[in-house]
């Protein structure tokens, strides 16, 4: 079955003045150097390795600091390419250490990235794979955003680079890292952008660079079944599934993609995910929606559904957004739901809400700052209207 992506709302990526080398795969990097005639073809691989370490181990954004590269070559590189980071439109730090960045990749192309401490081994970075999302899950704010386009591999890697700049994690620390895990749980559906996600993971996992192991990279999907196998084979990433319901009529409403790939098909696809085992479990995400999917009977149905699959469960308290009809389940209801899962052997399945003071739910920073900018614009317009023409 083919995968279709609604491209009607997609705008073309803006072409930067100079190509940026910091988000290319090793192969693409060597090819770019040859094409620009900055290096001889027989030296390209060696030169690419040298640049790779500077860019991805040391995090350099300036060719001039690459001390083992000949001065003329550095000048030629700077002439042809850039290593610049994208612009950070907004940066917020929560009391609990959660950090959020709104990053402008190109005019009108803004994505958010969230760092959450104490998740995974040390801390996890939640990255976006698309601007907006075509999938319209009814409880998700990202699905309501008008503009949608795939992020390039470079734009995905840039989110990690920006976070590391801010966390002071260059050169790549061997131990005591603050950013130890990557989760593709920001905006967008990663399996509708698998080529770029796979390239980005190749760059992020490379041992001579950022070196975040593939086992610490998790890709979350709403259930694009035909792409699951390719995801596992190409990335060896950990899999997370946004389940949210245990029967088709309800899941059809919450995650409309379920009409295309219903639960039975999804579960079969998950069972066939390459490399699955007790050391490599699938994470099932389940958003707690008051009176919708949060009864003890549904918790039992969830346990039944996951039988025989090496699984972890993440109960996510629903994060409300302006205009939504859903509410988050009461804490007691969440605990009762979790207790059923605990009795079935699933340890601590509730994801505690983080960064509440900075609206840490993915999809919310962007809308908040758009609102702020809109109100600033309105103020300016009012001020202009009130100012008598001179
Ligand atoms: N598109 C992918 C990955 C991004 S969404 C997917 O759906 O899996 C990451 C997770 O956040 C998903 O489990 C999603 O269902 C959940 N989510 C979306 N909106 C939410 C909200 N308002 N409150 C809580 N979780 C939400
Ligand atoms: Fe898209 Fe995931 Fe949000 Fe669904 S939950 S609309 S797939 S980002």
CSV table of C-alpha atoms and ligand atoms in Angstrom, one decimal:
chain,number,residue,atom,x,y,z
A,1,UNK,CA,0.0,0.0,0.0
A,2,UNK,CA,1.4,3.4,-0.9
A,3,UNK,CA,1.7,6.2,1.5
A,4,UNK,CA,0.1,9.5,0.5
A,5,UNK,CA,1.0,12.9,1.8
A,6,UNK,CA,-1.3,15.8,1.2
A,7,UNK,CA,1.0,18.2,-0.5
A,8,UNK,CA,-1.7,20.8,-1.3
A,9,UNK,CA,-0.6,23.0,1.6
A,10,UNK,CA,3.1,22.5,1.1
A,11,UNK,CA,5.3,25.4,0.2
A,12,UNK,CA,8.8,24.8,-1.3
A,13,UNK,CA,11.7,25.0,1.0
A,14,UNK,CA,13.4,28.4,0.8
A,15,UNK,CA,16.8,28.1,-0.9
A,16,UNK,CA,19.5,29.6,1.2
A,17,UNK,CA,22.0,31.8,-0.4
A,18,UNK,CA,24.9,29.4,0.3
A,19,UNK,CA,24.4,25.7,1.0
A,20,UNK,CA,24.8,24.8,4.6
A,21,UNK,CA,27.2,21.9,5.2
A,22,UNK,CA,26.2,21.2,8.8
A,23,UNK,CA,23.1,19.1,8.0
A,24,UNK,CA,24.5,16.9,5.2
A,25,UNK,CA,25.1,13.2,5.4
A,26,UNK,CA,28.7,12.1,5.0
A,27,UNK,CA,28.1,11.1,1.4
A,28,UNK,CA,26.3,14.3,0.5
A,29,UNK,CA,29.0,16.3,2.2
A,30,UNK,CA,31.7,14.7,0.1
A,31,UNK,CA,29.6,15.3,-3.0
A,32,UNK,CA,29.0,18.9,-2.1
A,33,UNK,CA,32.8,19.5,-1.7
A,34,UNK,CA,33.5,18.0,-5.1
A,35,UNK,CA,30.7,19.8,-6.9
A,36,UNK,CA,31.9,23.2,-5.5
A,37,UNK,CA,35.5,22.2,-6.6
A,38,UNK,CA,36.8,23.0,-3.1
A,39,UNK,CA,38.6,19.7,-3.0
A,40,UNK,CA,39.9,17.1,-5.5
A,41,UNK,CA,37.6,14.1,-5.8
A,42,UNK,CA,40.4,11.8,-4.5
A,43,UNK,CA,40.6,13.9,-1.3
A,44,UNK,CA,36.9,14.4,-0.8
A,45,UNK,CA,36.3,11.6,1.7
A,46,UNK,CA,39.3,12.5,3.9
A,47,UNK,CA,38.3,16.2,3.8
A,48,UNK,CA,34.7,15.4,4.6
A,49,UNK,CA,35.8,13.4,7.7
A,50,UNK,CA,37.9,16.3,8.9
A,51,UNK,CA,35.0,18.7,8.5
A,52,UNK,CA,32.6,16.2,10.1
A,53,UNK,CA,34.6,16.3,13.3
A,54,UNK,CA,34.7,20.0,13.4
A,55,UNK,CA,31.0,20.4,12.7
A,56,UNK,CA,29.5,17.5,14.7
A,57,UNK,CA,32.0,16.8,17.4
A,58,UNK,CA,33.2,20.4,18.1
A,59,UNK,CA,30.0,22.1,16.9
A,60,UNK,CA,31.9,24.8,15.0
A,61,UNK,CA,29.9,27.3,13.0
A,62,UNK,CA,33.0,29.0,11.5
A,63,UNK,CA,35.4,27.6,9.0
A,64,UNK,CA,38.1,29.9,10.1
A,65,UNK,CA,38.5,28.0,13.4
A,66,UNK,CA,39.3,24.7,11.7
A,67,UNK,CA,42.9,24.8,12.4
A,68,UNK,CA,44.1,21.6,10.6
A,69,UNK,CA,42.5,22.8,7.3
A,70,UNK,CA,44.8,24.9,5.0
A,71,UNK,CA,44.1,28.6,5.1
A,72,UNK,CA,43.2,28.8,1.4
A,73,UNK,CA,40.8,25.8,1.7
A,74,UNK,CA,39.1,27.4,4.7
A,75,UNK,CA,38.6,30.6,2.6
A,76,UNK,CA,37.3,28.6,-0.3
A,77,UNK,CA,34.9,26.7,2.0
A,78,UNK,CA,33.6,30.0,3.5
A,79,UNK,CA,33.2,31.4,0.0
A,80,UNK,CA,31.1,28.5,-1.2
A,81,UNK,CA,29.2,27.3,2.0
A,82,UNK,CA,27.9,28.3,5.4
A,83,UNK,CA,27.7,26.5,8.7
A,84,UNK,CA,25.3,29.0,10.2
A,85,UNK,CA,22.6,28.0,12.6
A,86,UNK,CA,18.9,28.9,12.0
A,87,UNK,CA,17.5,31.9,13.9
A,88,UNK,CA,16.1,31.3,17.4
A,89,UNK,CA,12.9,33.3,17.5
A,90,UNK,CA,12.1,32.5,21.1
A,91,UNK,CA,13.8,30.7,24.0
A,92,UNK,CA,12.1,29.8,27.3
A,93,UNK,CA,13.5,28.0,30.4
A,94,UNK,CA,11.1,26.5,32.9
A,95,UNK,CA,11.6,26.3,36.6
A,96,UNK,CA,12.0,22.5,36.3
A,97,UNK,CA,14.8,22.8,33.7
A,98,UNK,CA,12.6,22.2,30.6
A,99,UNK,CA,13.8,24.4,27.7
A,100,UNK,CA,11.9,25.4,24.6
A,101,UNK,CA,13.1,27.0,21.5
A,102,UNK,CA,11.1,28.3,18.6
A,103,UNK,CA,13.4,28.1,15.6
A,104,UNK,CA,13.0,29.9,12.2
A,105,UNK,CA,14.3,27.6,9.5
A,106,UNK,CA,13.2,29.9,6.7
A,107,UNK,CA,10.8,32.8,6.4
A,108,UNK,CA,7.4,31.5,7.7
A,109,UNK,CA,8.9,28.1,8.5
A,110,UNK,CA,9.0,27.9,12.3
A,111,UNK,CA,9.3,24.8,14.5
A,112,UNK,CA,9.6,24.1,18.1
A,113,UNK,CA,12.0,21.9,20.0
A,114,UNK,CA,11.8,21.0,23.6
A,115,UNK,CA,14.5,19.8,26.0
A,116,UNK,CA,13.2,17.8,29.0
A,117,UNK,CA,15.6,16.9,31.8
A,118,UNK,CA,15.4,13.6,33.6
A,119,UNK,CA,13.9,11.7,30.7
A,120,UNK,CA,15.8,8.8,29.2
A,121,UNK,CA,19.3,8.5,30.5
A,122,UNK,CA,19.8,12.1,31.3
A,123,UNK,CA,17.6,14.4,29.3
A,124,UNK,CA,15.6,14.1,26.0
A,125,UNK,CA,15.2,16.5,23.2
A,126,UNK,CA,11.8,16.4,21.5
A,127,UNK,CA,12.3,17.3,17.9
A,128,UNK,CA,9.9,18.2,15.1
A,129,UNK,CA,9.8,16.4,11.7
A,130,UNK,CA,7.4,18.6,9.9
A,131,UNK,CA,5.9,22.1,10.1
A,132,UNK,CA,2.4,21.4,11.1
A,133,UNK,CA,0.9,18.0,10.3
A,134,UNK,CA,-1.6,16.6,7.7
A,135,UNK,CA,-3.2,14.1,10.1
A,136,UNK,CA,-5.7,16.1,12.2
A,137,UNK,CA,-5.8,14.0,15.3
A,138,UNK,CA,-8.7,15.7,17.1
A,139,UNK,CA,-6.9,16.3,20.5
A,140,UNK,CA,-3.7,17.6,18.9
A,141,UNK,CA,-3.0,21.2,18.3
A,142,UNK,CA,-0.4,20.7,15.6
A,143,UNK,CA,-3.1,19.1,13.4
A,144,UNK,CA,-5.0,22.4,13.3
A,145,UNK,CA,-2.1,24.4,12.0
A,146,UNK,CA,-2.5,25.6,8.4
A,147,UNK,CA,1.0,25.4,7.0
A,148,UNK,CA,2.6,22.0,6.4
A,149,UNK,CA,5.8,21.0,4.9
A,150,UNK,CA,8.4,18.4,5.5
A,151,UNK,CA,11.6,19.5,7.3
A,152,UNK,CA,14.8,18.7,5.6
A,153,UNK,CA,17.4,16.4,7.3
A,154,UNK,CA,19.5,19.6,7.9
A,155,UNK,CA,16.5,21.3,9.6
A,156,UNK,CA,16.0,18.3,11.9
A,157,UNK,CA,19.7,18.1,12.8
A,158,UNK,CA,19.7,21.9,13.4
A,159,UNK,CA,17.3,21.4,16.2
A,160,UNK,CA,19.8,19.2,18.0
A,161,UNK,CA,22.7,21.6,17.2
A,162,UNK,CA,20.7,24.6,18.6
A,163,UNK,CA,19.9,22.6,21.8
A,164,UNK,CA,23.5,21.6,22.2
A,165,UNK,CA,24.7,25.2,21.7
A,166,UNK,CA,22.4,26.3,24.5
A,167,UNK,CA,23.2,23.4,26.8
A,168,UNK,CA,27.0,23.9,26.3
A,169,UNK,CA,27.5,20.3,25.0
A,170,UNK,CA,30.4,20.8,22.5
A,171,UNK,CA,32.7,19.0,22.0
A,172,UNK,CA,30.5,15.9,22.2
A,173,UNK,CA,30.8,14.8,25.9
A,174,UNK,CA,31.6,11.1,26.3
A,175,UNK,CA,29.9,11.0,29.7
A,176,UNK,CA,27.7,13.2,31.9
A,177,UNK,CA,25.7,14.4,29.0
A,178,UNK,CA,22.6,16.5,29.6
A,179,UNK,CA,21.1,15.7,26.2
A,180,UNK,CA,21.2,11.9,26.0
A,181,UNK,CA,18.1,10.9,24.1
A,182,UNK,CA,16.2,12.2,21.1
A,183,UNK,CA,12.4,11.7,20.6
A,184,UNK,CA,10.6,12.5,17.4
A,185,UNK,CA,7.5,13.7,19.3
A,186,UNK,CA,7.4,17.3,18.3
A,187,UNK,CA,5.4,18.6,15.4
A,188,UNK,CA,4.6,16.4,12.4
A,189,UNK,CA,4.3,12.8,11.5
A,190,UNK,CA,7.9,11.4,11.1
A,191,UNK,CA,6.8,8.5,8.9
A,192,UNK,CA,5.5,10.9,6.3
A,193,UNK,CA,9.0,12.3,6.1
A,194,UNK,CA,11.0,9.1,6.5
A,195,UNK,CA,13.9,9.9,4.0
A,196,UNK,CA,14.8,13.1,5.9
A,197,UNK,CA,14.2,11.5,9.3
A,198,UNK,CA,16.5,8.6,8.4
A,199,UNK,CA,19.2,10.9,7.1
A,200,UNK,CA,19.0,13.0,10.2
A,201,UNK,CA,19.3,10.0,12.4
A,202,UNK,CA,22.4,8.9,10.4
A,203,UNK,CA,24.0,12.2,11.2
A,204,UNK,CA,22.9,12.4,14.9
A,205,UNK,CA,24.0,8.8,15.6
A,206,UNK,CA,27.4,9.0,13.9
A,207,UNK,CA,30.1,8.0,16.3
A,208,UNK,CA,32.5,10.7,15.3
A,209,UNK,CA,30.0,13.4,15.8
A,210,UNK,CA,26.9,14.0,18.0
A,211,UNK,CA,27.1,10.2,18.8
A,212,UNK,CA,23.7,9.7,20.3
A,213,UNK,CA,23.1,5.9,20.0
A,214,UNK,CA,20.2,4.7,17.8
A,215,UNK,CA,18.9,2.9,20.9
A,216,UNK,CA,18.4,6.3,22.5
A,217,UNK,CA,16.5,7.7,19.5
A,218,UNK,CA,12.8,7.1,19.5
A,219,UNK,CA,10.5,7.8,16.6
A,220,UNK,CA,6.8,8.3,17.4
A,221,UNK,CA,4.1,7.6,14.9
A,222,UNK,CA,0.4,7.8,14.8
A,223,UNK,CA,0.4,4.5,12.9
A,224,UNK,CA,1.6,4.7,9.3
A,225,UNK,CA,1.7,0.9,9.1
A,226,UNK,CA,3.3,0.5,5.6
A,227,UNK,CA,6.4,2.5,6.7
A,228,UNK,CA,7.1,0.7,10.0
A,229,UNK,CA,9.4,-1.9,8.5
A,230,UNK,CA,11.4,0.6,6.5
A,231,UNK,CA,11.7,2.8,9.7
A,232,UNK,CA,13.2,-0.1,11.6
A,233,UNK,CA,15.5,-1.3,8.8
A,234,UNK,CA,16.8,2.1,7.9
A,235,UNK,CA,17.2,3.7,11.3
A,236,UNK,CA,17.3,1.0,14.0
A,237,UNK,CA,15.5,3.6,16.1
A,238,UNK,CA,13.2,2.7,19.0
A,239,UNK,CA,9.5,2.8,18.1
A,240,UNK,CA,6.7,4.7,19.9
A,241,UNK,CA,3.1,4.3,18.8
A,242,UNK,CA,0.4,6.9,19.5
A,243,UNK,CA,-2.4,4.5,20.4
A,244,UNK,CA,-4.8,6.5,22.5
A,245,UNK,CA,-7.7,4.0,22.1
A,246,UNK,CA,-8.3,0.3,22.2
A,247,UNK,CA,-11.2,0.0,19.8
A,248,UNK,CA,-11.6,1.1,16.2
A,249,UNK,CA,-14.7,3.3,16.5
A,250,UNK,CA,-13.0,5.5,19.2
A,251,UNK,CA,-9.6,5.5,17.5
A,252,UNK,CA,-11.2,6.5,14.2
A,253,UNK,CA,-12.4,9.6,16.0
A,254,UNK,CA,-9.2,10.4,17.9
A,255,UNK,CA,-6.6,9.4,15.3
A,256,UNK,CA,-8.4,9.6,11.9
A,257,UNK,CA,-5.5,7.7,10.2
A,258,UNK,CA,-7.0,4.7,12.0
A,259,UNK,CA,-9.7,4.5,9.3
A,260,UNK,CA,-6.9,3.7,6.8
A,261,UNK,CA,-4.8,1.4,9.1
A,262,UNK,CA,-7.1,0.0,11.8
A,263,UNK,CA,-5.9,-1.4,15.1
A,264,UNK,CA,-5.5,-5.0,14.0
A,265,UNK,CA,-3.3,-4.0,11.1
A,266,UNK,CA,-1.3,-1.7,13.3
A,267,UNK,CA,-0.7,-4.3,15.9
A,268,UNK,CA,0.5,-6.8,13.2
A,269,UNK,CA,2.9,-4.1,11.8
A,270,UNK,CA,4.3,-3.5,15.3
A,271,UNK,CA,4.8,-7.2,16.0
A,272,UNK,CA,6.9,-7.3,12.8
A,273,UNK,CA,9.0,-4.3,13.7
A,274,UNK,CA,12.7,-5.2,13.2
A,275,UNK,CA,14.8,-5.8,16.3
A,276,UNK,CA,11.9,-5.9,18.8
A,277,UNK,CA,12.7,-7.7,22.0
A,278,UNK,CA,12.8,-7.2,25.8
A,279,UNK,CA,15.7,-4.9,25.5
A,280,UNK,CA,14.1,-3.0,22.7
A,281,UNK,CA,10.5,-2.4,23.7
A,282,UNK,CA,7.8,-0.5,21.8
A,283,UNK,CA,6.5,2.5,23.7
A,284,UNK,CA,2.7,2.9,23.5
A,285,UNK,CA,1.5,6.5,24.1
A,286,UNK,CA,-1.9,7.0,25.5
A,287,UNK,CA,-3.3,10.5,26.0
A,288,UNK,CA,-5.7,10.7,29.0
A,289,UNK,CA,-8.9,12.4,27.8
A,290,UNK,CA,-11.6,12.9,30.4
A,291,UNK,CA,-14.6,10.6,29.9
A,292,UNK,CA,-13.4,9.6,26.5
A,293,UNK,CA,-10.8,6.8,26.9
A,294,UNK,CA,-9.9,6.7,30.6
A,295,UNK,CA,-12.1,4.0,32.2
A,296,UNK,CA,-10.7,1.0,34.0
A,297,UNK,CA,-12.3,-1.2,31.4
A,298,UNK,CA,-10.2,0.5,28.8
A,299,UNK,CA,-7.1,0.0,30.8
A,300,UNK,CA,-7.9,-3.7,30.9
A,301,UNK,CA,-8.5,-3.7,27.1
A,302,UNK,CA,-5.1,-2.0,26.7
A,303,UNK,CA,-3.4,-4.8,28.6
A,304,UNK,CA,-5.2,-7.4,26.5
A,305,UNK,CA,-4.3,-5.7,23.3
A,306,UNK,CA,-0.6,-5.5,24.1
A,307,UNK,CA,-0.3,-9.2,25.2
A,308,UNK,CA,2.8,-10.7,23.7
A,309,UNK,CA,4.4,-7.4,22.6
A,310,UNK,CA,7.5,-6.2,24.4
A,311,UNK,CA,6.0,-2.9,25.5
A,312,UNK,CA,6.2,0.1,27.7
A,313,UNK,CA,3.2,2.4,28.3
A,314,UNK,CA,3.3,6.1,28.5
A,315,UNK,CA,0.1,7.7,29.9
A,316,UNK,CA,0.2,11.3,28.8
A,317,UNK,CA,-2.0,13.8,30.7
A,318,UNK,CA,-3.9,15.7,28.0
A,319,UNK,CA,-2.5,19.2,27.5
A,320,UNK,CA,-5.4,21.5,26.7
A,321,UNK,CA,-5.2,24.2,24.1
A,322,UNK,CA,-7.5,27.1,23.3
A,323,UNK,CA,-10.6,25.9,21.5
A,324,UNK,CA,-10.3,22.2,22.3
A,325,UNK,CA,-13.4,20.2,23.4
A,326,UNK,CA,-11.3,17.7,25.3
A,327,UNK,CA,-10.2,17.9,29.0
A,328,UNK,CA,-7.5,16.1,30.8
A,329,UNK,CA,-8.7,13.2,33.0
A,330,UNK,CA,-8.8,13.8,36.7
A,331,UNK,CA,-5.6,12.8,38.5
A,332,UNK,CA,-7.5,10.0,40.5
A,333,UNK,CA,-8.8,8.6,37.2
A,334,UNK,CA,-5.3,8.5,35.7
A,335,UNK,CA,-3.9,6.8,38.8
A,336,UNK,CA,-6.7,4.2,38.7
A,337,UNK,CA,-5.9,3.6,35.0
A,338,UNK,CA,-2.2,3.3,35.8
A,339,UNK,CA,-2.9,0.9,38.7
A,340,UNK,CA,-4.5,-1.6,36.3
A,341,UNK,CA,-1.4,-1.4,34.1
A,342,UNK,CA,0.9,-1.7,37.1
A,343,UNK,CA,-0.9,-4.9,38.2
A,344,UNK,CA,-0.3,-6.2,34.7
A,345,UNK,CA,3.5,-5.6,35.1
A,346,UNK,CA,3.9,-2.2,33.4
A,347,UNK,CA,6.0,0.0,35.7
A,348,UNK,CA,5.4,3.8,36.3
A,349,UNK,CA,3.5,4.5,33.2
A,350,UNK,CA,2.4,8.1,33.9
A,351,UNK,CA,4.4,10.8,32.2
A,352,UNK,CA,4.5,13.7,34.6
A,353,UNK,CA,3.6,17.0,33.0
A,354,UNK,CA,6.8,19.1,32.5
A,355,UNK,CA,7.5,22.7,31.9
A,356,UNK,CA,3.9,23.7,32.6
A,357,UNK,CA,5.0,27.3,33.2
A,358,UNK,CA,6.3,27.6,29.6
A,359,UNK,CA,3.5,25.6,27.9
A,360,UNK,CA,5.7,22.6,27.2
A,361,UNK,CA,3.2,20.6,25.2
A,362,UNK,CA,4.5,20.3,21.7
A,363,UNK,CA,2.5,22.5,19.3
A,364,UNK,CA,1.8,25.2,21.9
A,365,UNK,CA,4.9,27.4,22.0
A,366,UNK,CA,4.4,28.2,18.3
A,367,UNK,CA,0.7,29.2,18.7
A,368,UNK,CA,1.4,31.2,21.8
A,369,UNK,CA,4.1,33.3,20.2
A,370,UNK,CA,2.0,33.7,17.1
A,371,UNK,CA,-0.7,35.1,19.3
A,372,UNK,CA,1.8,37.4,21.1
A,373,UNK,CA,3.1,38.7,17.8
A,374,UNK,CA,-0.4,39.2,16.5
A,375,UNK,CA,-1.2,41.2,19.6
A,376,UNK,CA,2.0,43.2,19.2
A,377,UNK,CA,1.0,43.9,15.6
A,378,UNK,CA,-2.5,45.0,16.6
A,379,UNK,CA,-1.0,47.4,19.2
A,380,UNK,CA,1.3,48.8,16.7
A,381,UNK,CA,-1.5,49.3,14.2
A,382,UNK,CA,-3.6,51.0,16.9
A,383,UNK,CA,-0.7,53.3,17.8
A,384,UNK,CA,-0.2,54.1,14.1
A,385,UNK,CA,-4.0,54.8,13.7
A,386,UNK,CA,-3.9,57.1,16.7
A,387,UNK,CA,-0.8,59.0,15.6
A,388,UNK,CA,-1.9,62.1,13.6
A,389,UNK,CA,-0.2,62.2,10.2
A,390,UNK,CA,2.5,64.9,10.1
B,1,LIG,N1,2.9,12.6,14.9
B,1,LIG,C1,3.6,11.7,15.8
B,1,LIG,C2,4.6,12.4,16.6
B,1,LIG,C3,4.3,13.7,17.2
B,1,LIG,S1,3.0,13.8,18.4
B,1,LIG,C4,2.6,11.0,16.6
B,1,LIG,O1,1.4,11.3,16.6
B,1,LIG,O2,3.0,10.0,17.3
B,1,LIG,C5,3.8,13.2,19.9
B,1,LIG,C6,2.8,12.7,21.0
B,1,LIG,O3,2.1,13.8,21.6
B,1,LIG,C7,1.8,11.8,20.4
B,1,LIG,O4,1.6,10.6,21.2
B,1,LIG,C8,0.6,12.7,20.4
B,1,LIG,O5,-0.6,11.9,20.3
B,1,LIG,C9,0.8,13.4,21.7
B,1,LIG,N2,-0.1,14.6,21.8
B,1,LIG,C10,-0.5,15.5,20.8
B,1,LIG,N3,-1.2,16.5,21.3
B,1,LIG,C11,-1.3,16.3,22.6
B,1,LIG,C12,-1.9,17.1,23.7
B,1,LIG,N4,-2.6,18.2,23.5
B,1,LIG,N5,-1.7,16.6,25.0
B,1,LIG,C13,-1.0,15.5,25.2
B,1,LIG,N6,-0.4,14.7,24.2
B,1,LIG,C14,-0.5,15.1,22.9
B,2,LIG,FE1,0.0,14.8,13.6
B,2,LIG,FE2,0.9,13.4,15.7
B,2,LIG,FE3,-0.6,15.6,16.1
B,2,LIG,FE4,-1.7,13.4,15.1
B,2,LIG,S1,-0.8,13.6,17.1
B,2,LIG,S2,-2.0,15.5,14.3
B,2,LIG,S3,0.0,12.6,13.8
B,2,LIG,S4,1.4,15.5,15.2
